[in-house]
XYZ file of C-alpha atoms in Angstrom:
403
model
C -21.563 16.736 -17.333
C -23.025 13.102 -17.751
C -25.312 11.537 -15.085
C -22.966 8.614 -14.335
C -20.368 11.145 -13.188
C -22.689 12.605 -10.532
C -23.593 9.029 -9.443
C -19.805 8.430 -8.987
C -19.633 11.493 -7.091
C -22.490 10.300 -4.700
C -20.347 7.138 -4.009
C -17.339 9.491 -3.329
C -19.666 11.344 -0.834
C -20.506 8.097 0.881
C -16.871 7.105 1.192
C -15.799 10.612 2.343
C -18.619 10.439 4.985
C -17.348 7.011 6.114
C -13.864 8.257 6.343
C -14.468 11.381 8.482
C -17.792 10.287 10.543
C -15.833 8.286 13.088
C -14.794 11.447 14.873
C -18.255 11.707 16.315
C -18.893 8.008 16.878
C -15.821 6.535 18.459
C -17.031 7.069 22.179
C -20.332 5.177 21.440
C -18.463 2.360 19.537
C -15.957 2.094 22.274
C -18.743 1.720 24.736
C -20.750 -0.590 22.657
C -17.717 -3.081 21.901
C -16.143 -2.718 25.273
C -12.753 -1.051 24.340
C -11.101 1.970 25.399
C -11.712 5.239 23.277
C -8.000 5.232 22.521
C -8.223 1.751 21.102
C -11.324 2.672 19.096
C -9.199 5.481 17.508
C -7.381 2.692 15.735
C -10.323 2.415 13.356
C -9.424 5.779 11.946
C -5.707 4.934 11.741
C -6.489 1.640 9.906
C -8.686 3.575 7.245
C -5.995 6.208 6.742
C -3.161 3.648 6.242
C -5.397 1.532 3.852
C -6.066 4.726 1.688
C -2.485 5.327 1.231
C -1.192 1.846 0.392
C -4.328 0.867 -1.419
C -4.569 3.345 -4.196
C -1.588 1.853 -6.269
C -2.073 -1.635 -5.266
C -5.741 -1.904 -5.847
C -5.432 0.249 -9.224
C -2.775 -2.206 -10.405
C -4.870 -5.204 -9.496
C -7.913 -3.750 -11.425
C -6.063 -2.604 -14.605
C -6.769 -5.705 -16.485
C -10.518 -5.145 -16.147
C -12.825 -2.639 -17.583
C -13.616 0.641 -15.785
C -17.204 -0.656 -15.043
C -15.835 -4.054 -13.637
C -13.126 -2.304 -11.410
C -15.596 0.265 -10.002
C -18.383 -2.055 -9.536
C -16.126 -4.490 -7.702
C -14.801 -1.770 -5.395
C -18.237 -0.222 -4.553
C -19.627 -3.545 -3.688
C -16.728 -4.439 -1.570
C -17.003 -1.152 0.296
C -20.838 -1.623 0.476
C -20.244 -5.216 1.982
C -17.750 -4.018 4.551
C -20.351 -1.394 5.983
C -22.942 -3.985 6.264
C -20.576 -6.330 8.230
C -19.423 -3.353 10.332
C -23.055 -2.483 11.168
C -23.760 -6.173 12.193
C -20.619 -7.097 14.089
C -20.162 -7.070 17.767
C -16.406 -7.729 17.759
C -13.954 -4.982 17.663
C -11.283 -6.970 15.682
C -13.887 -7.509 12.932
C -14.905 -3.854 12.777
C -11.198 -3.023 12.559
C -10.751 -5.395 9.646
C -13.914 -3.873 7.970
C -12.172 -0.412 8.109
C -9.008 -1.621 6.442
C -11.146 -3.511 3.778
C -13.224 -0.435 3.299
C -10.161 1.866 2.822
C -8.717 -0.465 0.164
C -11.842 -0.421 -1.738
C -12.222 3.314 -1.380
C -8.676 4.052 -2.567
C -9.271 1.516 -5.442
C -12.512 3.213 -6.307
C -11.247 6.861 -6.166
C -8.138 5.777 -8.243
C -10.213 4.153 -10.970
C -13.079 6.820 -10.938
C -10.559 9.694 -11.405
C -9.455 7.933 -14.743
C -12.842 6.911 -15.506
C -14.292 10.558 -14.910
C -11.638 11.965 -17.359
C -12.684 9.379 -19.913
C -16.413 10.287 -19.717
C -15.870 13.813 -20.858
C -14.022 15.487 -23.692
C -10.294 15.873 -23.031
C -10.538 19.636 -22.542
C -13.062 19.131 -19.600
C -10.878 16.849 -17.468
C -10.651 19.567 -14.711
C -14.564 19.983 -14.502
C -15.114 16.233 -14.260
C -12.673 15.953 -11.568
C -14.268 18.833 -9.524
C -17.515 17.043 -9.728
C -15.967 13.960 -8.495
C -14.118 15.717 -5.585
C -17.374 17.599 -4.786
C -18.433 14.465 -3.269
C -15.705 14.580 -0.712
C -16.185 18.372 0.157
C -19.918 17.596 0.461
C -19.232 15.013 2.978
C -17.695 17.583 5.188
C -20.789 19.780 4.780
C -23.582 17.270 5.236
C -22.223 13.798 5.434
C -20.083 13.985 8.604
C -22.675 15.993 10.646
C -25.427 13.675 9.348
C -23.527 10.656 10.279
C -23.203 12.134 13.795
C -26.825 13.067 14.042
C -27.687 9.405 12.906
C -25.533 8.088 15.446
C -26.989 10.142 18.156
C -30.406 9.283 17.277
C -30.454 5.741 16.392
C -26.909 4.501 17.452
C -23.518 4.338 15.590
C -24.583 1.348 13.459
C -27.196 3.459 11.669
C -24.453 5.627 10.430
C -22.834 2.527 8.831
C -26.133 1.435 7.294
C -26.628 4.757 5.744
C -23.184 4.765 4.078
C -24.017 1.360 2.541
C -27.426 2.532 1.100
C -25.715 5.576 -0.274
C -23.736 3.464 -2.451
C -26.638 1.784 -4.307
C -27.217 4.596 -6.783
C -23.587 4.381 -7.873
C -23.837 0.720 -8.552
C -26.752 1.607 -11.095
C -24.838 4.479 -12.516
C -21.693 2.253 -13.100
C -23.665 -0.513 -14.816
C -25.703 1.824 -16.987
C -23.038 4.648 -17.738
C -19.485 3.418 -17.377
C -17.914 1.646 -20.461
C -17.626 -2.066 -20.073
C -15.041 -4.605 -22.022
C -14.789 -3.642 -25.467
C -15.808 -0.049 -25.220
C -12.768 1.282 -23.812
C -9.749 2.643 -25.732
C -7.405 -0.081 -27.036
C -3.597 -0.116 -26.788
C -3.250 0.133 -22.996
C 0.484 0.295 -22.136
C 2.087 -2.435 -20.068
C 2.389 -2.018 -16.340
C 5.957 -1.477 -16.416
C 5.579 1.416 -18.703
C 2.902 2.952 -16.494
C 5.084 2.589 -13.387
C 7.975 4.153 -15.433
C 5.967 7.436 -15.600
C 6.933 7.771 -11.841
C 10.462 8.500 -13.052
C 9.171 11.602 -14.634
C 10.203 14.855 -12.599
C 7.213 16.797 -13.901
C 4.775 14.135 -12.421
C 6.630 13.771 -9.231
C 6.689 17.639 -8.667
C 2.947 18.014 -9.001
C 2.282 14.940 -6.819
C 4.580 16.397 -4.138
C 2.908 19.680 -4.266
C -0.488 18.156 -4.067
C 0.588 16.250 -1.063
C 1.829 19.127 0.833
C -1.190 21.442 0.092
C -3.456 18.543 1.095
C -1.458 17.850 4.285
C -1.953 21.624 5.219
C -5.585 21.335 4.539
C -6.303 18.143 6.614
C -3.683 19.084 9.256
C -5.760 22.157 10.396
C -9.142 20.747 9.710
C -8.579 17.838 11.911
C -7.884 20.249 14.956
C -10.312 23.002 14.315
C -12.322 21.840 17.365
C -9.936 22.733 19.940
C -9.273 26.110 18.212
C -12.937 26.911 18.185
C -13.584 25.992 21.798
C -10.128 27.076 23.054
C -8.453 30.061 21.537
C -11.824 31.591 20.220
C -13.563 30.839 23.554
C -16.750 29.642 21.810
C -19.013 26.894 23.007
C -18.995 23.272 21.588
C -22.269 24.024 19.653
C -20.038 26.183 17.243
C -17.588 23.303 16.294
C -20.062 21.934 13.710
C -20.776 25.364 12.528
C -17.042 25.989 11.781
C -16.785 22.598 10.221
C -19.774 23.239 7.813
C -18.275 26.576 7.024
C -14.968 24.998 6.066
C -16.852 22.356 4.064
C -18.917 25.098 2.120
C -15.612 26.928 1.232
C -14.364 23.617 -0.014
C -17.369 22.992 -2.193
C -17.020 26.562 -3.675
C -13.266 26.276 -4.081
C -13.233 23.026 -5.853
C -16.325 24.176 -8.121
C -14.502 27.250 -9.118
C -11.059 25.533 -9.609
C -12.998 23.040 -11.910
C -13.723 25.824 -14.393
C -10.210 26.787 -14.555
C -8.004 23.990 -13.944
C -7.993 22.876 -17.552
C -7.302 26.262 -19.319
C -6.061 28.603 -16.666
C -4.238 26.512 -14.057
C -1.620 29.232 -13.699
C -4.250 31.730 -12.599
C -5.539 29.483 -9.765
C -2.070 28.632 -8.712
C -0.371 31.939 -8.853
C -3.126 33.800 -7.134
C -4.436 31.023 -4.838
C -1.140 29.725 -3.336
C 0.140 33.187 -2.050
C -3.279 33.778 -0.590
C -3.222 30.504 1.072
C 0.261 30.958 2.338
C -0.813 34.246 4.090
C -4.257 32.883 5.029
C -3.198 30.165 7.546
C -0.794 32.558 9.699
C -3.634 35.164 9.476
C -5.964 32.598 10.952
C -3.334 31.760 13.679
C -3.052 35.362 14.691
C -6.771 36.254 14.548
C -8.408 33.137 15.845
C -9.206 34.753 19.151
C -11.750 36.846 17.438
C -14.796 34.730 16.550
C -15.967 36.935 13.629
C -12.379 36.607 11.990
C -12.330 33.001 12.802
C -15.612 32.324 11.040
C -14.633 34.309 7.788
C -11.193 32.964 7.555
C -12.268 29.384 7.776
C -14.701 29.759 5.065
C -12.075 31.462 2.784
C -9.427 28.882 3.703
C -11.678 26.163 2.938
C -12.166 27.614 -0.654
C -8.470 28.324 -1.283
C -7.307 24.996 -0.002
C -9.376 22.969 -2.140
C -9.077 25.307 -5.177
C -5.280 24.982 -5.215
C -5.313 21.314 -4.080
C -7.797 20.290 -6.714
C -5.978 22.074 -9.381
C -2.641 20.259 -8.514
C -4.482 16.949 -8.515
C -5.802 17.764 -12.023
C -2.286 18.521 -13.117
C -1.353 15.020 -11.680
C -3.849 13.480 -14.275
C -2.485 15.521 -16.996
C 1.169 14.614 -16.363
C 0.368 10.848 -16.011
C -1.564 10.534 -19.335
C 1.091 7.916 -20.286
C -0.480 5.697 -17.400
C -4.022 5.605 -18.408
C -4.920 3.039 -15.740
C -2.683 4.250 -12.900
C -3.041 7.988 -13.305
C -5.877 8.138 -10.860
C -3.864 5.885 -8.452
C -1.045 8.622 -8.556
C -3.545 11.477 -7.940
C -5.181 9.520 -5.159
C -1.788 8.584 -3.542
C -0.871 12.257 -3.483
C -4.208 13.116 -1.867
C -3.921 10.530 0.916
C -0.235 10.979 1.658
C -1.225 14.544 2.674
C -4.218 13.407 4.407
C -2.151 11.260 6.640
C 1.124 13.527 6.961
C -0.810 16.679 7.744
C -2.624 15.499 10.900
C 0.505 13.877 12.180
C 2.417 17.084 11.850
C -0.589 19.148 13.226
C -0.666 16.847 16.278
C 2.931 17.428 17.108
C 2.493 21.179 16.713
C -0.536 21.010 19.006
C 1.832 19.893 21.719
C 4.215 22.908 21.191
C 3.962 26.257 23.096
C 1.860 27.511 20.042
C -1.074 25.268 21.539
C -4.285 25.252 19.631
C -2.754 27.526 16.977
C 0.077 25.103 16.425
C -1.796 23.219 13.574
C -2.265 26.472 11.737
C 1.321 27.212 11.852
C 2.224 23.758 10.548
C -0.138 24.307 7.823
C 1.453 27.536 6.861
C 4.883 25.749 6.844
C 3.588 23.120 4.539
C 2.048 25.555 2.091
C 5.266 27.577 2.430
C 7.453 24.450 1.441
C 5.198 23.981 -1.465
C 5.707 27.458 -2.499
C 9.485 27.357 -2.269
C 9.450 24.146 -4.165
C 7.234 25.393 -6.967
C 8.716 28.894 -7.419
C 11.777 27.892 -9.539
C 9.885 25.289 -11.325
C 6.583 27.213 -11.894
C 6.646 26.836 -15.691
C 6.315 22.988 -15.324
C 2.759 23.490 -13.712
C 1.449 25.371 -16.624
C 3.674 24.436 -19.467
C 2.627 23.129 -22.839
C 2.401 19.529 -21.711
C -1.178 18.558 -20.438
C -2.359 22.110 -20.614
C -1.448 25.806 -21.010
C -3.110 29.011 -20.185
C -4.553 29.015 -23.735
C -5.851 25.492 -23.480
C -4.840 22.025 -23.076
C -3.119 19.648 -25.488
C -4.030 16.221 -24.430
C -2.805 13.049 -26.244
C -5.317 10.457 -27.369
C -5.133 7.203 -29.140
C -4.887 8.690 -32.461
C -2.508 11.465 -31.792
C -0.174 10.829 -28.655
C 2.218 13.529 -27.745
C 5.945 12.814 -27.122
C 6.717 12.095 -23.356
C 8.827 14.828 -21.765
């Protein structure tokens, strides 16, 4: 894998850290800026909404520019937003920086997904995506606890400064390793033609499945803390341990899937999806036993990201007719799930199931994905974009017929 790809993953790590780190910083931010903690929670909502609406919007705005210019612009805007956030004493300004950072994050990830695929041979697209998404999983292992630790030791502003600094190596990688004007493939289709890809059932199917699996993942991940301290009866010190275990499993899962998603997507999906469907109810029923909780959290982290990353890879394959917006479609699927899952999990948390409610909600989301996919499973591993024997990808010299 080329070095610039790992530097892009470092930027994704910084952005993932920024997205999740506020969970441990909200009380301090609320106290410092003189607002209730509930109001400070709007910072998280602003970021989530910005990510959902930002991916297609920012990718469309950036499509007239080279990958280098688009990525550089987004990472610099993201960096600047965190510098302003670290300096401001105004909550409305801080809220605005979260919205701006989310838009830049969404645009960066959308362009980076497409760029990552262009930096490697066509048959290694899944591995390139795995490297990029490893930045997000690494954020759950090291970035989020690290941000919380910085906030504890040096104040919440230090976490924003750290995220800004982490973006600097990506700037160097983009300038030195990402193709600039005149170096990219010619013959880019019109915007209308790229948007028309959304009428393709195959693309819509994998986007829907990716969103459902991701919703299940983030729904339960968001509410692991009350499960640990409530149902399992463990002390608060175990919460970061469980989060790190989930993150470690996620990193292992996305890494393994990256080696299989190009040539053997059917193996990942037909084995991983049923195990994931069984895993969430198993955790719900066994969560009162700490040993079972710790093991299952690790396993479910791996399964969730293995299946989810494979589905997002399929989005890139199915959207090959939209070279500048394919990453936006993949990012939109990811973030639609990241918004929907915690909302449904929050509702389930208030039911009679209590702390186990989010786990049952995740099981229902994965079950829905399986029910949708079963009659159409051939679409997920069909000839277009990749098969069990190897991918067949179009390029500028040999473009396949759109299904």
